[in-house]
Coordinates of C-alpha atoms in Angstrom, one line a residue:
X1 CA 0.5 15.4 -78.6
X2 CA 2.4 12.0 -77.9
X3 CA 4.3 12.8 -74.7
X4 CA 7.0 10.3 -73.6
X5 CA 8.1 9.4 -69.9
X6 CA 11.6 8.8 -69.0
X7 CA 12.9 8.0 -65.4
X8 CA 15.8 6.4 -63.9
X9 CA 16.1 2.9 -62.2
X10 CA 16.1 4.6 -58.7
X11 CA 12.3 4.4 -59.2
X12 CA 12.0 0.5 -58.5
X13 CA 9.1 0.5 -60.9
X14 CA 8.7 -3.4 -62.2
X15 CA 10.1 -3.7 -65.7
X16 CA 6.6 -4.3 -67.0
X17 CA 5.8 -0.9 -66.7
X18 CA 8.4 -0.2 -69.3
X19 CA 6.7 -2.7 -71.7
X20 CA 4.4 0.0 -72.7
X21 CA 5.3 2.5 -75.7
X22 CA 6.8 5.9 -75.0
X23 CA 8.4 5.1 -71.6
X24 CA 12.1 4.5 -70.9
X25 CA 14.0 3.6 -67.7
X26 CA 17.5 4.9 -67.7
X27 CA 19.5 2.6 -65.6
X28 CA 22.1 3.9 -63.1
X29 CA 25.7 2.0 -62.7
X30 CA 25.8 -0.4 -60.0
X31 CA 28.9 -2.1 -58.7
X32 CA 29.5 -5.1 -56.2
X33 CA 33.1 -6.0 -55.2
X34 CA 34.6 -7.7 -58.3
X35 CA 31.4 -8.7 -59.9
X36 CA 30.9 -7.8 -63.8
X37 CA 28.5 -4.7 -63.7
X38 CA 26.8 -5.9 -67.0
X39 CA 26.1 -9.3 -65.0
X40 CA 24.7 -7.4 -61.9
X41 CA 22.4 -5.4 -64.6
X42 CA 21.0 -8.6 -65.7
X43 CA 20.1 -10.0 -62.2
X44 CA 16.5 -9.7 -60.8
X45 CA 16.0 -8.0 -57.8
X46 CA 15.8 -11.3 -55.8
X47 CA 19.0 -12.5 -57.3
X48 CA 20.8 -9.3 -56.6
X49 CA 20.1 -9.4 -52.8
X50 CA 20.8 -13.1 -52.8
X51 CA 24.5 -12.0 -54.2
X52 CA 24.8 -9.3 -51.7
X53 CA 23.8 -11.5 -48.7
X54 CA 26.7 -13.7 -50.0
X55 CA 29.2 -10.8 -50.5
X56 CA 31.7 -8.9 -48.3
X57 CA 31.1 -5.9 -50.1
X58 CA 28.6 -3.3 -50.3
X59 CA 27.1 -2.0 -53.7
X60 CA 27.8 1.1 -54.8
X61 CA 26.1 3.2 -57.7
X62 CA 26.7 5.9 -60.0
X63 CA 24.5 8.3 -61.8
X64 CA 24.0 7.9 -65.5
X65 CA 25.8 10.1 -67.8
X66 CA 24.1 13.1 -69.9
X67 CA 24.5 11.1 -73.0
X68 CA 22.4 8.1 -71.5
X69 CA 19.7 10.5 -71.2
X70 CA 20.1 12.3 -74.7
X71 CA 20.0 8.3 -76.0
X72 CA 16.6 8.0 -74.2
X73 CA 14.9 11.5 -75.2
X74 CA 16.1 10.9 -78.8
X75 CA 14.6 7.2 -79.0
X76 CA 11.3 8.7 -77.9
X77 CA 11.4 11.5 -80.4
X78 CA 12.3 9.0 -83.2
X79 CA 9.3 6.6 -82.0
X80 CA 7.3 9.7 -82.7
X81 CA 6.9 11.6 -79.4
X82 CA 6.4 15.3 -79.7
X83 CA 7.6 16.3 -76.1
X84 CA 9.2 14.3 -72.8
X85 CA 8.9 14.4 -69.2
X86 CA 11.7 13.1 -67.3
X87 CA 11.3 12.2 -63.5
X88 CA 14.1 11.6 -61.6
X89 CA 15.6 10.6 -58.1
X90 CA 15.7 13.6 -55.7
X91 CA 18.7 15.8 -56.6
X92 CA 19.7 15.8 -52.9
X93 CA 20.6 12.2 -53.3
X94 CA 22.3 11.7 -56.4
X95 CA 23.7 13.5 -59.5
X96 CA 20.9 11.9 -61.8
X97 CA 18.9 14.8 -62.0
X98 CA 22.0 17.1 -63.2
X99 CA 22.7 14.6 -65.8
X100 CA 19.1 14.4 -66.9
X101 CA 19.0 18.5 -67.1
X102 CA 22.2 18.4 -69.1
X103 CA 21.0 15.7 -71.4
X104 CA 18.0 17.3 -72.1
X105 CA 19.7 20.7 -73.2
X106 CA 22.1 18.7 -75.3
X107 CA 19.4 16.7 -77.0
X108 CA 17.8 19.9 -78.3
X109 CA 14.3 18.4 -77.9
X110 CA 11.2 19.5 -76.0
X111 CA 12.2 17.8 -72.7
X112 CA 11.2 19.0 -69.1
X113 CA 12.9 17.5 -66.3
X114 CA 10.9 17.0 -62.9
X115 CA 13.2 16.4 -59.5
X116 CA 10.7 14.0 -57.9
X117 CA 12.4 15.1 -54.4
X118 CA 12.1 11.6 -53.3
X119 CA 13.3 8.0 -54.0
X120 CA 12.3 4.4 -54.8
X121 CA 8.4 3.9 -55.3
X122 CA 7.8 7.4 -54.2
X123 CA 9.4 8.5 -57.2
X124 CA 7.8 5.5 -59.1
X125 CA 4.3 6.8 -58.0
X126 CA 4.8 10.1 -59.7
X127 CA 5.9 8.2 -63.0
X128 CA 2.9 6.1 -62.7
X129 CA 0.8 9.1 -62.4
X130 CA 2.6 10.7 -65.4
X131 CA 1.9 7.7 -67.4
X132 CA -2.0 8.0 -66.5
X133 CA -2.5 11.8 -66.8
X134 CA -0.8 12.0 -70.0
X135 CA -3.6 10.9 -72.3
X136 CA -6.0 13.6 -70.5
X137 CA -3.7 16.7 -70.2
X138 CA -3.9 19.1 -73.3
X139 CA -0.1 20.0 -73.3
X140 CA 3.3 18.9 -71.9
X141 CA 2.9 22.2 -69.9
X142 CA -0.5 21.1 -68.6
X143 CA 1.0 17.8 -67.5
X144 CA 4.2 19.1 -66.0
X145 CA 2.1 21.5 -63.7
X146 CA -0.3 18.5 -62.7
X147 CA 2.8 16.3 -61.7
X148 CA 4.4 19.3 -59.7
X149 CA 1.2 19.7 -57.6
X150 CA 1.1 15.7 -57.5
X151 CA 4.5 15.6 -56.1
X152 CA 3.4 17.2 -52.8
X153 CA 1.0 14.2 -52.3
X154 CA 3.3 11.6 -52.1
X155 CA 5.2 10.4 -49.2
X156 CA 8.1 7.7 -48.9
X157 CA 9.0 6.0 -45.5
X158 CA 11.1 3.2 -44.7
X159 CA 12.2 1.0 -42.0
X160 CA 16.1 -0.2 -42.1
X161 CA 17.7 -3.1 -40.2
X162 CA 20.3 -0.1 -39.2
X163 CA 21.8 2.9 -40.5
X164 CA 25.1 1.6 -41.5
X165 CA 24.5 1.5 -45.3
X166 CA 23.5 5.2 -45.1
X167 CA 26.1 6.1 -43.2
X168 CA 28.6 4.9 -45.4
X169 CA 27.1 6.1 -48.4
X170 CA 26.9 9.6 -47.1
X171 CA 23.0 9.8 -47.8
X172 CA 22.2 9.7 -44.0
X173 CA 21.0 13.3 -43.8
X174 CA 19.0 14.2 -40.9
X175 CA 18.8 10.6 -39.8
X176 CA 22.5 11.2 -38.4
X177 CA 21.1 11.8 -35.1
X178 CA 20.1 7.8 -34.9
X179 CA 23.7 6.9 -35.5
X180 CA 24.5 6.9 -31.5
X181 CA 21.7 4.2 -31.2
X182 CA 22.3 2.0 -34.2
X183 CA 22.4 -1.0 -32.1
X184 CA 19.3 -0.5 -30.0
X185 CA 16.8 0.6 -32.4
X186 CA 15.0 -0.2 -35.9
X187 CA 15.1 3.1 -37.4
X188 CA 12.3 4.6 -39.5
X189 CA 13.3 6.9 -42.0
X190 CA 11.4 9.6 -44.3
X191 CA 12.3 11.3 -47.6
X192 CA 11.4 14.7 -46.9
X193 CA 12.2 17.7 -48.8
X194 CA 14.4 15.7 -51.1
X195 CA 16.8 14.3 -48.3
X196 CA 16.6 11.2 -46.0
X197 CA 15.5 12.0 -42.6
X198 CA 15.0 10.2 -39.0
X199 CA 11.5 9.9 -38.6
X200 CA 11.1 7.3 -35.6
X201 CA 12.9 5.1 -33.5
X202 CA 11.3 1.7 -32.9
X203 CA 12.5 -1.0 -30.6
X204 CA 11.6 -4.1 -32.6
X205 CA 11.2 -4.7 -36.2
X206 CA 7.6 -5.7 -35.8
X207 CA 6.8 -2.3 -34.0
X208 CA 8.6 -0.7 -37.1
X209 CA 6.1 -2.4 -39.3
X210 CA 3.3 -1.6 -37.4
X211 CA 4.4 2.0 -37.4
X212 CA 4.7 2.2 -41.3
X213 CA 0.9 0.5 -41.2
X214 CA -0.2 3.5 -39.0
X215 CA 1.5 6.0 -41.2
X216 CA -0.5 5.0 -44.4
X217 CA -3.9 4.8 -42.3
X218 CA -3.1 8.2 -40.9
X219 CA -2.5 9.6 -44.7
X220 CA -6.4 9.5 -45.3
X221 CA -7.8 8.8 -48.8
X222 CA -5.2 7.2 -51.2
X223 CA -4.9 7.1 -54.8
X224 CA -1.9 4.9 -55.1
X225 CA 0.0 2.6 -52.2
X226 CA 3.2 0.8 -52.9
X227 CA 5.4 -1.8 -50.8
X228 CA 9.0 -2.3 -51.8
X229 CA 11.7 -4.3 -50.2
X230 CA 15.4 -5.2 -50.4
X231 CA 15.2 -9.0 -49.8
X232 CA 13.1 -8.7 -46.8
X233 CA 11.7 -12.0 -45.6
X234 CA 9.3 -10.2 -43.3
X235 CA 7.5 -8.0 -46.0
X236 CA 4.4 -10.1 -46.0
X237 CA 3.9 -9.2 -42.6
X238 CA 3.5 -5.4 -43.5
X239 CA 1.3 -6.5 -46.6
X240 CA -1.0 -8.4 -44.1
X241 CA -1.3 -5.4 -41.9
X242 CA -2.3 -3.0 -44.7
X243 CA -4.6 -5.5 -46.7
X244 CA -7.7 -3.9 -45.4
X245 CA -6.8 -0.2 -46.1
X246 CA -9.0 1.3 -49.0
X247 CA -6.9 2.4 -52.1
X248 CA -8.2 3.7 -55.5
X249 CA -5.6 1.9 -57.5
X250 CA -4.3 -1.8 -56.8
X251 CA -1.3 -2.1 -54.3
X252 CA 1.9 -2.1 -56.0
X253 CA 4.7 -4.7 -54.6
X254 CA 8.2 -4.5 -55.9
X255 CA 11.6 -5.5 -55.1
X256 CA 14.1 -2.5 -54.2
X257 CA 16.6 -2.5 -56.7
X258 CA 20.4 -1.9 -56.0
X259 CA 20.4 1.7 -56.8
X260 CA 18.2 2.6 -53.4
X261 CA 19.2 -0.8 -51.7
X262 CA 22.9 -0.1 -51.8
X263 CA 22.3 3.0 -49.6
X264 CA 19.6 1.6 -47.2
X265 CA 20.8 -2.0 -47.0
X266 CA 19.5 -5.5 -47.4
X267 CA 16.3 -6.1 -45.4
X268 CA 15.0 -2.6 -45.9
X269 CA 11.1 -2.3 -46.4
X270 CA 9.7 1.1 -47.7
X271 CA 6.2 2.4 -48.3
X272 CA 5.4 5.0 -50.8
X273 CA 1.7 6.4 -50.8
X274 CA 0.0 9.1 -53.1
X275 CA -3.0 11.1 -51.4
X276 CA -6.3 11.7 -52.9
X277 CA -6.4 15.3 -51.6
X278 CA -3.8 18.1 -50.5
X279 CA -4.0 17.3 -46.8
X280 CA -0.5 16.5 -45.3

């Protein structure tokens, strides 16, 4: 069977991933002050973060409509896909999962929607796994069961310049406990059980990057690893720290798009890892 893959732009996957047949990324709506949303959508990640640095406004986002997902599911069906797997940002962080679920029902097609329970490249790694595994799975049900198991092997961490963007956007979750020390720490957060949680307090940016590198080493054998950042000029420091860590697949490096970056803020650096086994 031909199985199509749909995700949303929270996944922060490079556009080249969707140049392959049978894969579509549905964009979330992004706004920045008085800028034209269509113009913003045309910017590269680097250009967007330069625009943010020059703006007095914080970016805001909105979930796609169910109709946007219907259009994606229908397009894949028209291309010859027998079924579609849709992988969304955590339902705890966005209404996108709800829109996709409604869209799947309204499409009348064979569509299964998976809540990734994470965001940014953690979600992206699950999409990459779906694309790689669909050729060897016997059915959409088989692929769905595989992805639900694989979801438990993915972790997502990030270090922020501060928590102000998370606080303003209402996505702060369990990281709320860090608010009282906004000025004195470099917070490390984790997307845990679908929500943003405080993971560690580090005194300096350098220590926060070393902490992320240590989390990768502690994770054990890795299948995939990704680094994603929101206009962070020190991302190379983290890449140098993890350069000798063995990973089955090549390291993925991408620019954090405005959907996640709108809530974490400029300068965010995140890692996503996919383990080779079930140890947590």
